[in-house]
Amino acid sequence: MSQQPPPPPPYRPYRQVRAATPHTRAVSCVRFSPCGRLLATASLDGTVALLSPSSLAVIAVLRGQTDGVSDLCWSTESFYLCTASDDRTLRIWDIRPVLAGGAQADPGADRCVRVLRGHTNFVFSANFNPQTSSQVASGGFDCTVRIWDVKTGRCTRAIDAHNEPVTSVHFIRDGSIIVSGSHDGSCKIWDAKTGACLKTVIDDMKPAVSFSMFSPNGKFILVATLDDSLKLCNFATGKFLKVYSGHVNRVYCIQSAFSITNGKYIVSGSEDNCVYIWDLQGRNILQKLEGHTDTVVSVSCHPTENKIASGGLDNDRTVRLWVQDS
């Protein structure tokens, strides 16, 4: 007899435990640090806040971008943060003093160590190479994907990747390839060393690809499109395996996430002001989290705890924390 895989743990609902308003404008991005000790939030007000992942208290504020911040990403060891801004730059911030705490952790200190210049329009997406904090990929409204040497601040590769703005860039876990999505309706895979296009996963013109990322195990790509749809794709075969629907996504580039700390879920914001949680395998909606008063464009799952953070647009401006009942 062939052994059945063990059944998934029973679903435990999430409930809201905290809400905070660390910004004066829309929250564009929320990201737990890989170490789990900080929650970084970015805003159209041009600032990034570093919050306690339990109380949502503001620990530090990063100021320096001169226009709205659309995206942020952590280096694997949680020492550095990279922000992508409408001011056409990316900035690298040294977070080590904040993690160290004590007298070093002046909440208003200038922690910017690099400004990456080269994009000729808004920078919309950024991602550290998981294998090295010295390499970042970015995507922007100038339709390019760029690869940067963080140590020198130089752009080592500028790829004319798409015909319309690039909405997302994401490294696979071994750092060898990058996936990008674009308003032009395509999703492509790039060789991180050479910049060569290895594969076009989607090339549909419409709807726009609003977000794309590799799964934590590197076998799949999660792709969001502006037709209320999230799809899981086996990028080796190019086959779509699962479709997740029920949320509303026609306008904004909503960042979704994989939750793997207790069962395997897909989590996404939505234009009906909710956070949706789907069973990864079954594709069914497990829960719809209500509380925000505007579109939720970003969610993040804590690396080790059953905890979700979410951020809302201008009519809401809150960062909310949701935990599973024990």
XYZ file of C-alpha atoms in Angstrom:
326
model
C 0.000 0.000 0.000
C 1.284 3.435 -0.839
C 1.458 5.738 2.150
C -0.860 8.721 2.191
C 0.778 12.053 2.945
C -0.049 13.267 6.469
C -3.177 15.446 6.561
C -2.558 19.186 6.907
C -2.997 20.642 10.395
C -6.563 21.852 11.018
C -7.002 25.498 10.053
C -6.939 27.897 12.982
C -8.501 31.280 12.230
C -6.549 34.515 12.411
C -7.815 37.494 14.386
C -6.628 41.094 14.555
C -4.554 41.881 17.653
C -3.006 45.260 16.799
C -3.454 48.246 14.499
C -1.062 51.190 14.155
C -0.719 54.268 11.952
C 3.030 54.891 11.549
C 2.636 56.891 8.305
C 0.801 59.991 7.079
C -0.017 58.479 3.680
C -0.871 55.075 2.196
C 1.075 52.029 3.378
C 2.599 50.559 0.226
C 4.573 47.644 1.633
C 4.905 45.599 4.830
C 7.746 43.109 5.360
C 8.802 41.083 8.381
C 12.576 40.760 8.653
C 13.874 37.222 7.980
C 15.045 37.082 11.631
C 11.485 37.904 12.716
C 12.527 40.720 15.081
C 11.328 43.711 13.025
C 8.447 44.667 10.763
C 9.380 47.236 8.105
C 6.633 49.335 6.530
C 6.948 51.675 3.543
C 4.678 54.546 2.601
C 3.802 57.047 -0.072
C 4.860 59.660 2.522
C 8.479 58.783 1.621
C 9.364 57.143 4.936
C 10.041 53.622 6.148
C 9.111 52.655 9.701
C 10.677 49.824 11.682
C 8.068 48.411 14.040
C 7.979 45.870 16.825
C 6.407 42.730 15.297
C 4.390 42.194 18.482
C 3.250 45.660 19.647
C 3.642 47.600 16.349
C 5.467 50.306 18.342
C 7.750 52.435 16.124
C 11.384 51.578 16.860
C 12.975 53.728 14.136
C 12.022 55.799 11.091
C 14.156 55.885 7.932
C 14.000 59.219 6.103
C 15.810 60.153 2.913
C 13.731 59.132 -0.090
C 12.298 62.355 -1.555
C 9.115 60.766 -2.919
C 6.852 57.841 -2.132
C 8.359 54.420 -1.370
C 6.675 51.590 -3.315
C 8.633 48.567 -2.144
C 11.183 47.364 0.358
C 13.122 44.160 0.878
C 15.415 42.678 3.514
C 18.778 41.016 3.043
C 18.723 37.374 4.184
C 20.554 38.030 7.462
C 18.272 41.032 8.232
C 21.229 43.452 8.397
C 20.201 45.597 5.425
C 17.022 46.997 3.973
C 16.564 48.202 0.387
C 13.841 50.677 -0.574
C 12.471 51.496 -4.041
C 11.079 54.975 -4.577
C 9.238 57.254 -6.985
C 12.280 59.558 -6.676
C 13.928 57.128 -9.179
C 16.449 55.783 -6.653
C 16.917 52.795 -4.413
C 18.463 53.219 -0.993
C 20.329 50.708 1.132
C 19.945 51.082 4.896
C 22.109 49.497 7.614
C 19.732 48.059 10.223
C 22.385 46.393 12.411
C 22.399 49.178 15.059
C 18.612 48.893 15.395
C 18.888 45.131 15.930
C 21.710 45.668 18.431
C 19.538 48.070 20.449
C 20.875 50.164 23.316
C 22.516 53.542 22.739
C 23.270 52.727 19.072
C 19.588 52.530 18.175
C 18.855 56.252 17.835
C 15.374 56.107 16.239
C 16.046 59.049 13.925
C 19.633 58.286 12.880
C 20.504 58.395 9.178
C 21.090 54.744 8.356
C 21.385 55.140 4.580
C 24.679 53.658 3.363
C 24.095 53.691 -0.439
C 21.939 55.449 -2.995
C 21.499 53.463 -6.234
C 20.924 55.775 -9.204
C 20.213 54.738 -12.797
C 16.478 54.227 -13.252
C 14.949 57.003 -15.362
C 11.449 56.714 -13.874
C 9.767 55.478 -10.674
C 11.426 52.435 -9.066
C 8.573 50.088 -8.186
C 10.160 46.834 -6.993
C 13.349 45.663 -5.289
C 14.709 42.333 -4.086
C 17.983 41.257 -2.454
C 19.740 38.189 -3.791
C 19.030 35.650 -0.997
C 22.634 34.396 -1.222
C 24.402 37.751 -0.846
C 23.541 41.149 0.589
C 25.833 42.710 -2.026
C 23.391 42.210 -4.929
C 19.956 43.742 -5.478
C 17.560 43.522 -8.426
C 15.061 46.282 -9.195
C 12.252 46.988 -11.619
C 10.756 50.290 -12.621
C 8.452 52.384 -14.728
C 11.318 52.826 -17.226
C 10.517 49.177 -18.229
C 13.965 47.946 -17.139
C 15.129 45.298 -14.715
C 18.422 46.360 -13.145
C 20.997 44.431 -11.150
C 23.119 46.373 -8.681
C 26.388 45.857 -6.835
C 25.483 47.163 -3.392
C 29.141 47.554 -2.326
C 29.964 50.015 -5.111
C 26.459 51.331 -5.754
C 26.896 50.600 -9.458
C 24.295 49.156 -11.815
C 26.024 46.060 -13.240
C 23.241 45.134 -15.647
C 20.339 47.102 -17.149
C 17.907 44.850 -18.999
C 15.306 46.246 -21.382
C 12.923 43.709 -19.939
C 9.393 44.782 -20.829
C 7.335 47.129 -22.999
C 5.528 48.668 -20.038
C 6.346 49.319 -16.351
C 7.906 46.453 -14.392
C 5.668 45.621 -11.429
C 7.820 43.033 -9.631
C 11.260 41.429 -9.472
C 12.112 38.437 -7.315
C 15.156 36.158 -6.989
C 14.822 32.396 -6.688
C 16.255 31.136 -3.394
C 19.651 30.110 -4.842
C 20.015 33.559 -6.435
C 20.587 32.198 -9.952
C 17.481 33.545 -11.707
C 15.003 36.412 -11.377
C 11.298 36.544 -12.231
C 9.773 39.813 -13.405
C 6.200 40.837 -14.100
C 4.904 43.812 -16.051
C 1.875 45.853 -17.035
C 2.581 44.571 -20.564
C 0.970 41.277 -19.493
C 4.173 39.235 -19.497
C 6.114 37.382 -16.832
C 9.729 36.490 -17.639
C 12.668 34.614 -16.129
C 16.155 36.146 -16.322
C 19.643 34.780 -15.735
C 20.918 36.853 -12.794
C 24.545 36.699 -14.027
C 24.172 37.385 -17.750
C 20.825 39.182 -17.884
C 19.653 36.787 -20.624
C 15.937 36.023 -20.865
C 15.660 32.286 -20.164
C 11.896 31.922 -20.462
C 8.673 33.815 -20.925
C 6.175 32.252 -18.521
C 3.201 34.400 -19.568
C 2.919 36.595 -22.640
C -0.726 37.558 -22.791
C -0.712 41.353 -23.316
C -3.804 41.469 -21.104
C -4.430 41.361 -18.201
C -1.443 43.125 -16.663
C 0.844 41.056 -14.431
C 0.710 42.974 -11.173
C 2.977 40.779 -9.027
C 5.159 37.681 -9.345
C 7.368 35.762 -6.944
C 9.062 32.386 -6.515
C 7.688 29.981 -3.924
C 9.939 29.414 -0.872
C 11.083 26.029 -2.288
C 11.888 27.593 -5.671
C 9.700 25.201 -7.669
C 6.789 27.482 -8.467
C 5.924 31.058 -9.337
C 2.943 32.861 -7.876
C 1.569 35.343 -10.416
C -1.107 37.974 -9.800
C -3.002 39.501 -12.719
C -5.450 42.410 -12.830
C -8.450 40.156 -13.456
C -9.007 39.157 -9.792
C -6.704 36.175 -10.168
C -3.680 34.582 -8.521
C -2.066 31.631 -10.274
C 0.542 29.099 -9.185
C 2.784 28.087 -12.068
C 5.367 25.346 -12.449
C 7.918 27.471 -14.262
C 9.960 24.471 -15.436
C 7.000 23.231 -17.504
C 5.178 26.561 -17.870
C 1.972 24.871 -16.659
C -0.502 26.621 -14.370
C -1.341 24.286 -11.513
C -3.693 26.303 -9.306
C -5.858 29.415 -9.543
C -6.874 31.350 -6.442
C -9.860 33.683 -6.742
C -12.605 35.378 -4.762
C -10.659 38.543 -3.952
C -10.866 41.805 -5.924
C -7.834 42.954 -7.925
C -8.361 45.116 -11.001
C -6.384 48.285 -10.309
C -3.490 47.976 -7.865
C -0.322 45.908 -7.756
C -1.125 43.854 -4.668
C 1.737 41.915 -3.084
C 0.794 38.409 -1.972
C 2.727 35.925 0.182
C 3.241 32.259 1.019
C 2.474 31.222 4.592
C 4.373 28.081 5.601
C 4.594 28.206 9.425
C 1.416 26.152 10.012
C 0.059 24.451 6.915
C 0.608 25.965 3.477
C -1.446 28.997 2.550
C -1.534 31.787 -0.004
C -2.221 35.211 1.519
C -3.177 38.362 -0.399
C -4.668 41.785 0.076
C -7.675 42.876 -1.927
C -9.479 45.934 -3.267
C -12.518 45.112 -1.074
C -10.335 46.119 1.932
C -9.833 42.540 3.135
C -6.989 40.047 3.482
C -7.682 36.650 1.909
C -6.169 33.320 2.964
C -6.399 30.318 0.616
C -5.396 26.719 1.136
C -2.442 26.294 -1.227
C -3.402 22.784 -2.321
C -7.200 22.991 -2.183
C -7.441 26.542 -3.592
C -10.410 27.237 -1.305
C -10.731 30.440 0.715
C -10.044 29.571 4.354
C -10.612 33.051 5.762
C -11.288 36.668 4.843
C -9.848 39.149 7.355
C -11.893 42.332 7.752
C -10.832 45.577 9.406
C -9.049 47.808 6.895
C -11.015 50.718 5.413
C -9.185 50.907 2.071
C -7.460 48.554 -0.384
C -4.860 46.258 1.189
C -1.878 46.300 -1.189
C 0.658 44.408 0.896
C 0.765 41.466 3.286
C 3.654 39.703 4.983
C 3.867 36.406 6.863
C 6.164 36.137 9.870
C 9.056 33.704 9.218
C 8.509 31.549 12.331
C 5.254 32.608 14.042
C 1.674 32.289 12.794
C 1.360 36.010 12.249
C 0.326 38.176 9.278
C 0.913 41.908 8.776
C -1.115 43.996 6.329
C -1.114 47.607 5.140
C -3.853 49.829 3.729
C -4.012 52.678 1.224
C -4.701 56.388 1.863
C -8.231 56.140 3.322
C -6.942 53.625 5.878
C -3.168 54.114 6.393
C -3.060 51.425 9.071
C -0.684 48.532 9.589
C -2.568 45.625 11.127
C -1.330 42.498 12.847
C -3.261 39.235 12.742
C -2.431 36.104 14.738
C -3.822 32.592 14.821
C -5.773 31.541 17.886
C -3.775 28.979 19.760
